[in-house]
Amino acid sequence: DADVTQTPRNRITKTGKRIMLECSQTKGHDRMYWYRQDPGLGLRLIYYSFDVKDINKGEISDGYSVSRQAQAKFSLSLESAIPNQTALYFCATSDPPLAGASYNEQFFGPGTRLTVL
Amino acid sequence: DQQVKQNSPSLSVQEGRISILNCDYTNSMFDYFLWYKKYPAEGPTFLISISSIKDKNEDGRFTVFLNKSAKHLSLHIVPSQPGDSAVYFCAASVTGTYKYIFGTGTRLKVLA
């Protein structure tokens, strides 16, 4: 079973609709992230959460909101979808880094392909 | 403003030869760098990392080189195998932020 799952895997919606993308993890990680991938732009961070009570904006949070329902669940919402939010969305998780470590490996879900018409 | 750049969107290499993927960055505060590999319909997976206190890190067929003065890093894959065909992203981080800035990716195709 996948450690980081995303639902739905594909979604087509219309401009103005509210959409929720869900992410669940069984890795027991405290930290969760939402990224979007666009051709030619790589992955960009939308929101991140270091624990259930912690929510932070990333590079491109406008037009998005998130909810950290539990340690294992982190949802991304598009309140009123627009066509330029058409992208591939990834959820990722990580542990806090070990003492003295400079980085923490992030584990990614399989992605949600969202198309806004 | 793209702080991490991968200027080659694609690269084709013969099986058994060396693949060299390049990445440039502009922010001198970055002090940790990672490479991720992504297959179609899957999320990125961690491949190898390097701290700015080193100029080389090796893991099997994969070696990452860091040139701080040039703000440039490269990933060498030797020998390249068809299973290495994927999109490769470099990512950079400032210690303590635990956030990564990703490059645009390079699609590697290893020809059998």
mmCIF file with all atom_site columns, C-alpha atoms in Angstrom:
data_model
loop_
_atom_site.group_PDB
_atom_site.id
_atom_site.type_symbol
_atom_site.label_atom_id
_atom_site.label_alt_id
_atom_site.label_comp_id
_atom_site.label_asym_id
_atom_site.label_entity_id
_atom_site.label_seq_id
_atom_site.pdbx_PDB_ins_code
_atom_site.Cartn_x
_atom_site.Cartn_y
_atom_site.Cartn_z
_atom_site.occupancy
_atom_site.B_iso_or_equiv
_atom_site.pdbx_formal_charge
_atom_site.auth_seq_id
_atom_site.auth_comp_id
_atom_site.auth_asym_id
_atom_site.auth_atom_id
_atom_site.pdbx_PDB_model_num
ATOM 1   C CA . ASP A 1 1   ? 0.000   0.000  0.000   1.00 0.00 ? 1   ASP A CA 1
ATOM 2   C CA . ALA A 1 2   ? 1.178   3.483  -0.845  1.00 0.00 ? 2   ALA A CA 1
ATOM 3   C CA . ASP A 1 3   ? 2.464   5.536  2.066   1.00 0.00 ? 3   ASP A CA 1
ATOM 4   C CA . VAL A 1 4   ? 1.151   8.833  0.668   1.00 0.00 ? 4   VAL A CA 1
ATOM 5   C CA . THR A 1 5   ? -2.153  8.718  -1.187  1.00 0.00 ? 5   THR A CA 1
ATOM 6   C CA . GLN A 1 6   ? -3.988  11.442 -3.032  1.00 0.00 ? 6   GLN A CA 1
ATOM 7   C CA . THR A 1 7   ? -7.613  11.570 -4.105  1.00 0.00 ? 7   THR A CA 1
ATOM 8   C CA . PRO A 1 8   ? -8.843  12.069 -6.695  1.00 0.00 ? 8   PRO A CA 1
ATOM 9   C CA . ARG A 1 9   ? -6.080  11.150 -9.157  1.00 0.00 ? 9   ARG A CA 1
ATOM 10  C CA . ASN A 1 10  ? -7.744  13.046 -11.957 1.00 0.00 ? 10  ASN A CA 1
ATOM 11  C CA . ARG A 1 11  ? -10.405 15.736 -11.905 1.00 0.00 ? 11  ARG A CA 1
ATOM 12  C CA . ILE A 1 12  ? -11.998 17.929 -14.517 1.00 0.00 ? 12  ILE A CA 1
ATOM 13  C CA . THR A 1 13  ? -14.046 20.844 -13.262 1.00 0.00 ? 13  THR A CA 1
ATOM 14  C CA . LYS A 1 14  ? -15.457 24.152 -14.426 1.00 0.00 ? 14  LYS A CA 1
ATOM 15  C CA . THR A 1 15  ? -14.456 27.706 -13.660 1.00 0.00 ? 15  THR A CA 1
ATOM 16  C CA . GLY A 1 16  ? -15.950 28.937 -10.409 1.00 0.00 ? 16  GLY A CA 1
ATOM 17  C CA . LYS A 1 17  ? -16.445 25.521 -8.820  1.00 0.00 ? 17  LYS A CA 1
ATOM 18  C CA . ARG A 1 18  ? -15.062 24.654 -5.397  1.00 0.00 ? 18  ARG A CA 1
ATOM 19  C CA . ILE A 1 19  ? -12.661 21.744 -5.440  1.00 0.00 ? 19  ILE A CA 1
ATOM 20  C CA . MET A 1 20  ? -10.989 19.796 -2.646  1.00 0.00 ? 20  MET A CA 1
ATOM 21  C CA . LEU A 1 21  ? -7.953  17.620 -3.122  1.00 0.00 ? 21  LEU A CA 1
ATOM 22  C CA . GLU A 1 22  ? -7.185  15.205 -0.336  1.00 0.00 ? 22  GLU A CA 1
ATOM 23  C CA . CYS A 1 23  ? -3.961  13.729 0.926   1.00 0.00 ? 23  CYS A CA 1
ATOM 24  C CA . SER A 1 24  ? -3.513  10.933 3.441   1.00 0.00 ? 24  SER A CA 1
ATOM 25  C CA . GLN A 1 25  ? -0.330  9.384  4.762   1.00 0.00 ? 25  GLN A CA 1
ATOM 26  C CA . THR A 1 26  ? 0.539   6.320  6.785   1.00 0.00 ? 26  THR A CA 1
ATOM 27  C CA . LYS A 1 27  ? 4.178   7.270  7.355   1.00 0.00 ? 27  LYS A CA 1
ATOM 28  C CA . GLY A 1 28  ? 3.471   8.913  10.701  1.00 0.00 ? 28  GLY A CA 1
ATOM 29  C CA . HIS A 1 29  ? 5.135   12.137 9.580   1.00 0.00 ? 29  HIS A CA 1
ATOM 30  C CA . ASP A 1 30  ? 4.273   15.432 11.233  1.00 0.00 ? 30  ASP A CA 1
ATOM 31  C CA . ARG A 1 31  ? 5.071   17.609 8.239   1.00 0.00 ? 31  ARG A CA 1
ATOM 32  C CA . MET A 1 32  ? 2.933   17.802 5.118   1.00 0.00 ? 32  MET A CA 1
ATOM 33  C CA . TYR A 1 33  ? 3.170   19.922 1.981   1.00 0.00 ? 33  TYR A CA 1
ATOM 34  C CA . TRP A 1 34  ? 1.194   20.784 -1.138  1.00 0.00 ? 34  TRP A CA 1
ATOM 35  C CA . TYR A 1 35  ? 2.968   21.555 -4.416  1.00 0.00 ? 35  TYR A CA 1
ATOM 36  C CA . ARG A 1 36  ? 1.818   22.212 -7.933  1.00 0.00 ? 36  ARG A CA 1
ATOM 37  C CA . GLN A 1 37  ? 3.763   21.293 -11.051 1.00 0.00 ? 37  GLN A CA 1
ATOM 38  C CA . ASP A 1 38  ? 3.415   23.250 -14.254 1.00 0.00 ? 38  ASP A CA 1
ATOM 39  C CA . PRO A 1 39  ? 5.313   22.633 -17.497 1.00 0.00 ? 39  PRO A CA 1
ATOM 40  C CA . GLY A 1 40  ? 8.476   24.723 -17.524 1.00 0.00 ? 40  GLY A CA 1
ATOM 41  C CA . LEU A 1 41  ? 8.034   25.844 -13.918 1.00 0.00 ? 41  LEU A CA 1
ATOM 42  C CA . GLY A 1 42  ? 8.905   22.793 -11.859 1.00 0.00 ? 42  GLY A CA 1
ATOM 43  C CA . LEU A 1 43  ? 7.279   22.204 -8.488  1.00 0.00 ? 43  LEU A CA 1
ATOM 44  C CA . ARG A 1 44  ? 6.138   25.195 -6.482  1.00 0.00 ? 44  ARG A CA 1
ATOM 45  C CA . LEU A 1 45  ? 5.111   25.124 -2.843  1.00 0.00 ? 45  LEU A CA 1
ATOM 46  C CA . ILE A 1 46  ? 1.521   26.164 -2.132  1.00 0.00 ? 46  ILE A CA 1
ATOM 47  C CA . TYR A 1 47  ? 1.105   25.495 1.597   1.00 0.00 ? 47  TYR A CA 1
ATOM 48  C CA . TYR A 1 48  ? 2.860   23.497 4.270   1.00 0.00 ? 48  TYR A CA 1
ATOM 49  C CA . SER A 1 49  ? 2.100   22.312 7.771   1.00 0.00 ? 49  SER A CA 1
ATOM 50  C CA . PHE A 1 50  ? 4.615   21.226 10.380  1.00 0.00 ? 50  PHE A CA 1
ATOM 51  C CA . ASP A 1 51  ? 1.985   19.857 12.736  1.00 0.00 ? 51  ASP A CA 1
ATOM 52  C CA . VAL A 1 52  ? -1.782  19.771 13.127  1.00 0.00 ? 52  VAL A CA 1
ATOM 53  C CA . LYS A 1 53  ? -1.958  23.293 14.556  1.00 0.00 ? 53  LYS A CA 1
ATOM 54  C CA . ASP A 1 54  ? 0.553   24.809 12.154  1.00 0.00 ? 54  ASP A CA 1
ATOM 55  C CA . ILE A 1 55  ? -0.327  26.086 8.661   1.00 0.00 ? 55  ILE A CA 1
ATOM 56  C CA . ASN A 1 56  ? 1.994   28.203 6.521   1.00 0.00 ? 56  ASN A CA 1
ATOM 57  C CA . LYS A 1 57  ? 1.765   29.802 3.114   1.00 0.00 ? 57  LYS A CA 1
ATOM 58  C CA . GLY A 1 58  ? 4.219   28.796 0.461   1.00 0.00 ? 58  GLY A CA 1
ATOM 59  C CA . GLU A 1 59  ? 5.307   30.565 -2.731  1.00 0.00 ? 59  GLU A CA 1
ATOM 60  C CA . ILE A 1 60  ? 1.925   30.570 -4.453  1.00 0.00 ? 60  ILE A CA 1
ATOM 61  C CA . SER A 1 61  ? -0.904  30.372 -1.908  1.00 0.00 ? 61  SER A CA 1
ATOM 62  C CA . ASP A 1 62  ? -3.298  32.857 -3.519  1.00 0.00 ? 62  ASP A CA 1
ATOM 63  C CA . GLY A 1 63  ? -6.521  31.159 -4.581  1.00 0.00 ? 63  GLY A CA 1
ATOM 64  C CA . TYR A 1 64  ? -5.903  28.148 -2.342  1.00 0.00 ? 64  TYR A CA 1
ATOM 65  C CA . SER A 1 65  ? -6.686  27.167 1.219   1.00 0.00 ? 65  SER A CA 1
ATOM 66  C CA . VAL A 1 66  ? -5.763  24.122 3.279   1.00 0.00 ? 66  VAL A CA 1
ATOM 67  C CA . SER A 1 67  ? -7.034  22.148 6.210   1.00 0.00 ? 67  SER A CA 1
ATOM 68  C CA . ARG A 1 68  ? -4.988  19.843 8.436   1.00 0.00 ? 68  ARG A CA 1
ATOM 69  C CA . GLN A 1 69  ? -7.706  17.586 9.790   1.00 0.00 ? 69  GLN A CA 1
ATOM 70  C CA . ALA A 1 70  ? -5.334  15.206 11.544  1.00 0.00 ? 70  ALA A CA 1
ATOM 71  C CA . GLN A 1 71  ? -1.682  14.266 11.545  1.00 0.00 ? 71  GLN A CA 1
ATOM 72  C CA . ALA A 1 72  ? -2.370  11.963 8.618   1.00 0.00 ? 72  ALA A CA 1
ATOM 73  C CA . LYS A 1 73  ? -4.628  14.208 6.519   1.00 0.00 ? 73  LYS A CA 1
ATOM 74  C CA . PHE A 1 74  ? -3.976  17.459 4.699   1.00 0.00 ? 74  PHE A CA 1
ATOM 75  C CA . SER A 1 75  ? -6.530  18.832 2.230   1.00 0.00 ? 75  SER A CA 1
ATOM 76  C CA . LEU A 1 76  ? -6.095  21.504 -0.410  1.00 0.00 ? 76  LEU A CA 1
ATOM 77  C CA . SER A 1 77  ? -9.102  23.546 -1.537  1.00 0.00 ? 77  SER A CA 1
ATOM 78  C CA . LEU A 1 78  ? -9.639  25.766 -4.514  1.00 0.00 ? 78  LEU A CA 1
ATOM 79  C CA . GLU A 1 79  ? -12.492 28.018 -3.413  1.00 0.00 ? 79  GLU A CA 1
ATOM 80  C CA . SER A 1 80  ? -13.366 29.171 -6.918  1.00 0.00 ? 80  SER A CA 1
ATOM 81  C CA . ALA A 1 81  ? -11.351 27.335 -9.532  1.00 0.00 ? 81  ALA A CA 1
ATOM 82  C CA . ILE A 1 82  ? -9.919  29.206 -12.507 1.00 0.00 ? 82  ILE A CA 1
ATOM 83  C CA . PRO A 1 83  ? -8.279  27.822 -15.666 1.00 0.00 ? 83  PRO A CA 1
ATOM 84  C CA . ASN A 1 84  ? -4.741  28.828 -14.685 1.00 0.00 ? 84  ASN A CA 1
ATOM 85  C CA . GLN A 1 85  ? -5.032  26.468 -11.721 1.00 0.00 ? 85  GLN A CA 1
ATOM 86  C CA . THR A 1 86  ? -4.920  23.609 -14.195 1.00 0.00 ? 86  THR A CA 1
ATOM 87  C CA . ALA A 1 87  ? -1.853  21.679 -13.065 1.00 0.00 ? 87  ALA A CA 1
ATOM 88  C CA . LEU A 1 88  ? -0.507  18.530 -11.484 1.00 0.00 ? 88  LEU A CA 1
ATOM 89  C CA . TYR A 1 89  ? -0.772  18.729 -7.691  1.00 0.00 ? 89  TYR A CA 1
ATOM 90  C CA . PHE A 1 90  ? 1.472   16.814 -5.325  1.00 0.00 ? 90  PHE A CA 1
ATOM 91  C CA . CYS A 1 91  ? 1.233   16.208 -1.627  1.00 0.00 ? 91  CYS A CA 1
ATOM 92  C CA . ALA A 1 92  ? 4.414   15.408 0.289   1.00 0.00 ? 92  ALA A CA 1
ATOM 93  C CA . THR A 1 93  ? 5.310   14.451 3.847   1.00 0.00 ? 93  THR A CA 1
ATOM 94  C CA . SER A 1 94  ? 8.446   14.471 5.958   1.00 0.00 ? 94  SER A CA 1
ATOM 95  C CA . ASP A 1 95  ? 9.747   13.949 9.439   1.00 0.00 ? 95  ASP A CA 1
ATOM 96  C CA . PRO A 1 96  ? 11.488  16.754 11.255  1.00 0.00 ? 96  PRO A CA 1
ATOM 97  C CA . PRO A 1 97  ? 15.206  16.509 10.523  1.00 0.00 ? 97  PRO A CA 1
ATOM 98  C CA . LEU A 1 98  ? 17.469  14.648 12.892  1.00 0.00 ? 98  LEU A CA 1
ATOM 99  C CA . ALA A 1 99  ? 19.519  16.783 15.265  1.00 0.00 ? 99  ALA A CA 1
ATOM 100 C CA . GLY A 1 100 ? 22.312  18.437 13.325  1.00 0.00 ? 100 GLY A CA 1
ATOM 101 C CA . ALA A 1 101 ? 20.865  17.482 9.951   1.00 0.00 ? 101 ALA A CA 1
ATOM 102 C CA . SER A 1 102 ? 20.432  20.102 7.292   1.00 0.00 ? 102 SER A CA 1
ATOM 103 C CA . TYR A 1 103 ? 17.561  18.599 5.432   1.00 0.00 ? 103 TYR A CA 1
ATOM 104 C CA . ASN A 1 104 ? 14.629  16.261 5.677   1.00 0.00 ? 104 ASN A CA 1
ATOM 105 C CA . GLU A 1 105 ? 13.678  14.022 2.798   1.00 0.00 ? 105 GLU A CA 1
ATOM 106 C CA . GLN A 1 106 ? 10.188  14.612 1.505   1.00 0.00 ? 106 GLN A CA 1
ATOM 107 C CA . PHE A 1 107 ? 8.042   11.721 0.325   1.00 0.00 ? 107 PHE A CA 1
ATOM 108 C CA . PHE A 1 108 ? 5.610   12.503 -2.440  1.00 0.00 ? 108 PHE A CA 1
ATOM 109 C CA . GLY A 1 109 ? 2.204   11.149 -3.329  1.00 0.00 ? 109 GLY A CA 1
ATOM 110 C CA . PRO A 1 110 ? 1.367   10.104 -6.902  1.00 0.00 ? 110 PRO A CA 1
ATOM 111 C CA . GLY A 1 111 ? -0.232  13.416 -7.801  1.00 0.00 ? 111 GLY A CA 1
ATOM 112 C CA . THR A 1 112 ? -3.655  14.736 -8.797  1.00 0.00 ? 112 THR A CA 1
ATOM 113 C CA . ARG A 1 113 ? -4.135  16.018 -12.324 1.00 0.00 ? 113 ARG A CA 1
ATOM 114 C CA . LEU A 1 114 ? -6.620  18.877 -12.177 1.00 0.00 ? 114 LEU A CA 1
ATOM 115 C CA . THR A 1 115 ? -8.130  20.490 -15.246 1.00 0.00 ? 115 THR A CA 1
ATOM 116 C CA . VAL A 1 116 ? -10.220 23.640 -14.913 1.00 0.00 ? 116 VAL A CA 1
ATOM 117 C CA . LEU A 1 117 ? -12.299 24.412 -17.985 1.00 0.00 ? 117 LEU A CA 1
ATOM 118 C CA . ASP B 2 1   ? 12.204  34.889 -10.736 1.00 0.00 ? 1   ASP B CA 1
ATOM 119 C CA . GLN B 2 2   ? 13.468  31.333 -10.983 1.00 0.00 ? 2   GLN B CA 1
ATOM 120 C CA . GLN B 2 3   ? 15.998  30.799 -8.197  1.00 0.00 ? 3   GLN B CA 1
ATOM 121 C CA . VAL B 2 4   ? 16.815  27.272 -9.321  1.00 0.00 ? 4   VAL B CA 1
ATOM 122 C CA . LYS B 2 5   ? 17.211  26.643 -13.021 1.00 0.00 ? 5   LYS B CA 1
ATOM 123 C CA . GLN B 2 6   ? 17.626  23.558 -15.124 1.00 0.00 ? 6   GLN B CA 1
ATOM 124 C CA . ASN B 2 7   ? 18.335  24.957 -18.547 1.00 0.00 ? 7   ASN B CA 1
ATOM 125 C CA . SER B 2 8   ? 18.124  21.683 -20.446 1.00 0.00 ? 8   SER B CA 1
ATOM 126 C CA . PRO B 2 9   ? 14.526  20.498 -20.639 1.00 0.00 ? 9   PRO B CA 1
ATOM 127 C CA . SER B 2 10  ? 15.578  17.190 -22.143 1.00 0.00 ? 10  SER B CA 1
ATOM 128 C CA . LEU B 2 11  ? 18.597  14.970 -22.651 1.00 0.00 ? 11  LEU B CA 1
ATOM 129 C CA . SER B 2 12  ? 19.131  11.735 -24.570 1.00 0.00 ? 12  SER B CA 1
ATOM 130 C CA . VAL B 2 13  ? 22.002  9.378  -23.794 1.00 0.00 ? 13  VAL B CA 1
ATOM 131 C CA . GLN B 2 14  ? 23.007  5.938  -25.004 1.00 0.00 ? 14  GLN B CA 1
ATOM 132 C CA . GLU B 2 15  ? 22.813  3.090  -22.530 1.00 0.00 ? 15  GLU B CA 1
ATOM 133 C CA . GLY B 2 16  ? 26.131  2.578  -20.772 1.00 0.00 ? 16  GLY B CA 1
ATOM 134 C CA . ARG B 2 17  ? 27.316  6.146  -21.304 1.00 0.00 ? 17  ARG B CA 1
ATOM 135 C CA . ILE B 2 18  ? 27.429  8.971  -18.795 1.00 0.00 ? 18  ILE B CA 1
ATOM 136 C CA . SER B 2 19  ? 24.412  11.223 -18.228 1.00 0.00 ? 19  SER B CA 1
ATOM 137 C CA . ILE B 2 20  ? 25.138  14.704 -16.902 1.00 0.00 ? 20  ILE B CA 1
ATOM 138 C CA . LEU B 2 21  ? 22.257  16.812 -15.668 1.00 0.00 ? 21  LEU B CA 1
ATOM 139 C CA . ASN B 2 22  ? 22.916  20.409 -14.718 1.00 0.00 ? 22  ASN B CA 1
ATOM 140 C CA . CYS B 2 23  ? 21.356  22.841 -12.296 1.00 0.00 ? 23  CYS B CA 1
ATOM 141 C CA . ASP B 2 24  ? 22.129  26.490 -11.562 1.00 0.00 ? 24  ASP B CA 1
ATOM 142 C CA . TYR B 2 25  ? 20.951  28.599 -8.659  1.00 0.00 ? 25  TYR B CA 1
ATOM 143 C CA . THR B 2 26  ? 20.997  32.275 -7.873  1.00 0.00 ? 26  THR B CA 1
ATOM 144 C CA . ASN B 2 27  ? 20.469  32.457 -4.111  1.00 0.00 ? 27  ASN B CA 1
ATOM 145 C CA . SER B 2 28  ? 23.817  32.277 -2.291  1.00 0.00 ? 28  SER B CA 1
ATOM 146 C CA . MET B 2 29  ? 21.966  31.423 0.933   1.00 0.00 ? 29  MET B CA 1
ATOM 147 C CA . PHE B 2 30  ? 21.125  27.948 -0.364  1.00 0.00 ? 30  PHE B CA 1
ATOM 148 C CA . ASP B 2 31  ? 23.248  25.432 1.480   1.00 0.00 ? 31  ASP B CA 1
ATOM 149 C CA . TYR B 2 32  ? 21.602  22.101 0.821   1.00 0.00 ? 32  TYR B CA 1
ATOM 150 C CA . PHE B 2 33  ? 20.759  20.571 -2.502  1.00 0.00 ? 33  PHE B CA 1
ATOM 151 C CA . LEU B 2 34  ? 18.822  17.504 -3.520  1.00 0.00 ? 34  LEU B CA 1
ATOM 152 C CA . TRP B 2 35  ? 17.991  15.612 -6.667  1.00 0.00 ? 35  TRP B CA 1
ATOM 153 C CA . TYR B 2 36  ? 14.633  13.939 -7.158  1.00 0.00 ? 36  TYR B CA 1
ATOM 154 C CA . LYS B 2 37  ? 13.625  11.537 -9.905  1.00 0.00 ? 37  LYS B CA 1
ATOM 155 C CA . LYS B 2 38  ? 10.100  11.337 -11.271 1.00 0.00 ? 38  LYS B CA 1
ATOM 156 C CA . TYR B 2 39  ? 8.537   8.611  -13.399 1.00 0.00 ? 39  TYR B CA 1
ATOM 157 C CA . PRO B 2 40  ? 5.265   9.219  -15.269 1.00 0.00 ? 40  PRO B CA 1
ATOM 158 C CA . ALA B 2 41  ? 2.145   8.945  -13.107 1.00 0.00 ? 41  ALA B CA 1
ATOM 159 C CA . GLU B 2 42  ? 4.229   8.812  -9.946  1.00 0.00 ? 42  GLU B CA 1
ATOM 160 C CA . GLY B 2 43  ? 5.398   11.375 -7.441  1.00 0.00 ? 43  GLY B CA 1
ATOM 161 C CA . PRO B 2 44  ? 9.038   12.468 -7.269  1.00 0.00 ? 44  PRO B CA 1
ATOM 162 C CA . THR B 2 45  ? 11.359  10.251 -5.247  1.00 0.00 ? 45  THR B CA 1
ATOM 163 C CA . PHE B 2 46  ? 14.518  11.337 -3.487  1.00 0.00 ? 46  PHE B CA 1
ATOM 164 C CA . LEU B 2 47  ? 17.741  10.352 -5.230  1.00 0.00 ? 47  LEU B CA 1
ATOM 165 C CA . ILE B 2 48  ? 20.778  12.028 -3.688  1.00 0.00 ? 48  ILE B CA 1
ATOM 166 C CA . SER B 2 49  ? 21.728  15.151 -1.767  1.00 0.00 ? 49  SER B CA 1
ATOM 167 C CA . ILE B 2 50  ? 24.724  17.325 -1.022  1.00 0.00 ? 50  ILE B CA 1
ATOM 168 C CA . SER B 2 51  ? 25.549  19.884 1.606   1.00 0.00 ? 51  SER B CA 1
ATOM 169 C CA . SER B 2 52  ? 27.398  23.067 0.753   1.00 0.00 ? 52  SER B CA 1
ATOM 170 C CA . ILE B 2 53  ? 30.306  21.975 2.939   1.00 0.00 ? 53  ILE B CA 1
ATOM 171 C CA . LYS B 2 54  ? 31.076  19.298 0.361   1.00 0.00 ? 54  LYS B CA 1
ATOM 172 C CA . ASP B 2 55  ? 31.790  19.462 -3.329  1.00 0.00 ? 55  ASP B CA 1
ATOM 173 C CA . LYS B 2 56  ? 30.957  15.861 -4.169  1.00 0.00 ? 56  LYS B CA 1
ATOM 174 C CA . ASN B 2 57  ? 28.660  13.130 -2.956  1.00 0.00 ? 57  ASN B CA 1
ATOM 175 C CA . GLU B 2 58  ? 28.470  9.678  -4.439  1.00 0.00 ? 58  GLU B CA 1
ATOM 176 C CA . ASP B 2 59  ? 25.897  6.904  -4.166  1.00 0.00 ? 59  ASP B CA 1
ATOM 177 C CA . GLY B 2 60  ? 26.420  3.963  -6.455  1.00 0.00 ? 60  GLY B CA 1
ATOM 178 C CA . ARG B 2 61  ? 26.014  5.074  -10.048 1.00 0.00 ? 61  ARG B CA 1
ATOM 179 C CA . PHE B 2 62  ? 24.938  8.563  -8.994  1.00 0.00 ? 62  PHE B CA 1
ATOM 180 C CA . THR B 2 63  ? 27.330  11.388 -8.134  1.00 0.00 ? 63  THR B CA 1
ATOM 181 C CA . VAL B 2 64  ? 26.421  14.982 -7.427  1.00 0.00 ? 64  VAL B CA 1
ATOM 182 C CA . PHE B 2 65  ? 29.012  17.731 -7.798  1.00 0.00 ? 65  PHE B CA 1
ATOM 183 C CA . LEU B 2 66  ? 28.649  21.188 -6.297  1.00 0.00 ? 66  LEU B CA 1
ATOM 184 C CA . ASN B 2 67  ? 30.554  24.280 -7.458  1.00 0.00 ? 67  ASN B CA 1
ATOM 185 C CA . LYS B 2 68  ? 29.624  26.989 -4.975  1.00 0.00 ? 68  LYS B CA 1
ATOM 186 C CA . SER B 2 69  ? 31.543  29.761 -6.668  1.00 0.00 ? 69  SER B CA 1
ATOM 187 C CA . ALA B 2 70  ? 29.683  29.124 -9.905  1.00 0.00 ? 70  ALA B CA 1
ATOM 188 C CA . LYS B 2 71  ? 26.408  28.381 -8.091  1.00 0.00 ? 71  LYS B CA 1
ATOM 189 C CA . HIS B 2 72  ? 26.170  25.215 -10.125 1.00 0.00 ? 72  HIS B CA 1
ATOM 190 C CA . LEU B 2 73  ? 25.525  21.583 -9.388  1.00 0.00 ? 73  LEU B CA 1
ATOM 191 C CA . SER B 2 74  ? 25.436  18.571 -11.601 1.00 0.00 ? 74  SER B CA 1
ATOM 192 C CA . LEU B 2 75  ? 24.237  14.991 -11.362 1.00 0.00 ? 75  LEU B CA 1
ATOM 193 C CA . HIS B 2 76  ? 26.296  12.311 -13.071 1.00 0.00 ? 76  HIS B CA 1
ATOM 194 C CA . ILE B 2 77  ? 24.843  8.902  -13.791 1.00 0.00 ? 77  ILE B CA 1
ATOM 195 C CA . VAL B 2 78  ? 27.394  6.288  -14.806 1.00 0.00 ? 78  VAL B CA 1
ATOM 196 C CA . PRO B 2 79  ? 26.647  3.982  -16.495 1.00 0.00 ? 79  PRO B CA 1
ATOM 197 C CA . SER B 2 80  ? 23.242  5.115  -17.658 1.00 0.00 ? 80  SER B CA 1
ATOM 198 C CA . GLN B 2 81  ? 20.527  2.485  -17.858 1.00 0.00 ? 81  GLN B CA 1
ATOM 199 C CA . PRO B 2 82  ? 17.146  2.515  -19.625 1.00 0.00 ? 82  PRO B CA 1
ATOM 200 C CA . GLY B 2 83  ? 15.444  2.444  -16.204 1.00 0.00 ? 83  GLY B CA 1
ATOM 201 C CA . ASP B 2 84  ? 17.018  5.822  -15.481 1.00 0.00 ? 84  ASP B CA 1
ATOM 202 C CA . SER B 2 85  ? 14.721  7.404  -18.057 1.00 0.00 ? 85  SER B CA 1
ATOM 203 C CA . ALA B 2 86  ? 12.701  9.884  -16.017 1.00 0.00 ? 86  ALA B CA 1
ATOM 204 C CA . VAL B 2 87  ? 12.378  13.562 -15.196 1.00 0.00 ? 87  VAL B CA 1
ATOM 205 C CA . TYR B 2 88  ? 15.037  14.794 -12.781 1.00 0.00 ? 88  TYR B CA 1
ATOM 206 C CA . PHE B 2 89  ? 14.473  17.783 -10.516 1.00 0.00 ? 89  PHE B CA 1
ATOM 207 C CA . CYS B 2 90  ? 17.112  19.563 -8.525  1.00 0.00 ? 90  CYS B CA 1
ATOM 208 C CA . ALA B 2 91  ? 16.020  21.348 -5.368  1.00 0.00 ? 91  ALA B CA 1
ATOM 209 C CA . ALA B 2 92  ? 17.712  23.797 -3.045  1.00 0.00 ? 92  ALA B CA 1
ATOM 210 C CA . SER B 2 93  ? 17.147  24.721 0.557   1.00 0.00 ? 93  SER B CA 1
ATOM 211 C CA . VAL B 2 94  ? 18.406  27.083 3.220   1.00 0.00 ? 94  VAL B CA 1
ATOM 212 C CA . THR B 2 95  ? 19.295  25.232 6.424   1.00 0.00 ? 95  THR B CA 1
ATOM 213 C CA . GLY B 2 96  ? 16.597  25.644 9.013   1.00 0.00 ? 96  GLY B CA 1
ATOM 214 C CA . THR B 2 97  ? 13.829  26.548 6.588   1.00 0.00 ? 97  THR B CA 1
ATOM 215 C CA . TYR B 2 98  ? 13.112  22.947 5.527   1.00 0.00 ? 98  TYR B CA 1
ATOM 216 C CA . LYS B 2 99  ? 11.479  24.257 2.384   1.00 0.00 ? 99  LYS B CA 1
ATOM 217 C CA . TYR B 2 100 ? 12.747  23.406 -1.036  1.00 0.00 ? 100 TYR B CA 1
ATOM 218 C CA . ILE B 2 101 ? 12.875  25.454 -4.194  1.00 0.00 ? 101 ILE B CA 1
ATOM 219 C CA . PHE B 2 102 ? 12.664  23.123 -7.160  1.00 0.00 ? 102 PHE B CA 1
ATOM 220 C CA . GLY B 2 103 ? 14.098  23.521 -10.611 1.00 0.00 ? 103 GLY B CA 1
ATOM 221 C CA . THR B 2 104 ? 12.038  23.062 -13.752 1.00 0.00 ? 104 THR B CA 1
ATOM 222 C CA . GLY B 2 105 ? 13.203  19.510 -14.409 1.00 0.00 ? 105 GLY B CA 1
ATOM 223 C CA . THR B 2 106 ? 15.177  17.726 -17.117 1.00 0.00 ? 106 THR B CA 1
ATOM 224 C CA . ARG B 2 107 ? 13.703  14.776 -18.951 1.00 0.00 ? 107 ARG B CA 1
ATOM 225 C CA . LEU B 2 108 ? 16.361  12.102 -19.401 1.00 0.00 ? 108 LEU B CA 1
ATOM 226 C CA . LYS B 2 109 ? 15.926  9.411  -21.997 1.00 0.00 ? 109 LYS B CA 1
ATOM 227 C CA . VAL B 2 110 ? 18.397  6.548  -21.985 1.00 0.00 ? 110 VAL B CA 1
ATOM 228 C CA . LEU B 2 111 ? 18.420  4.761  -25.299 1.00 0.00 ? 111 LEU B CA 1
ATOM 229 C CA . ALA B 2 112 ? 18.952  1.010  -25.367 1.00 0.00 ? 112 ALA B CA 1
#
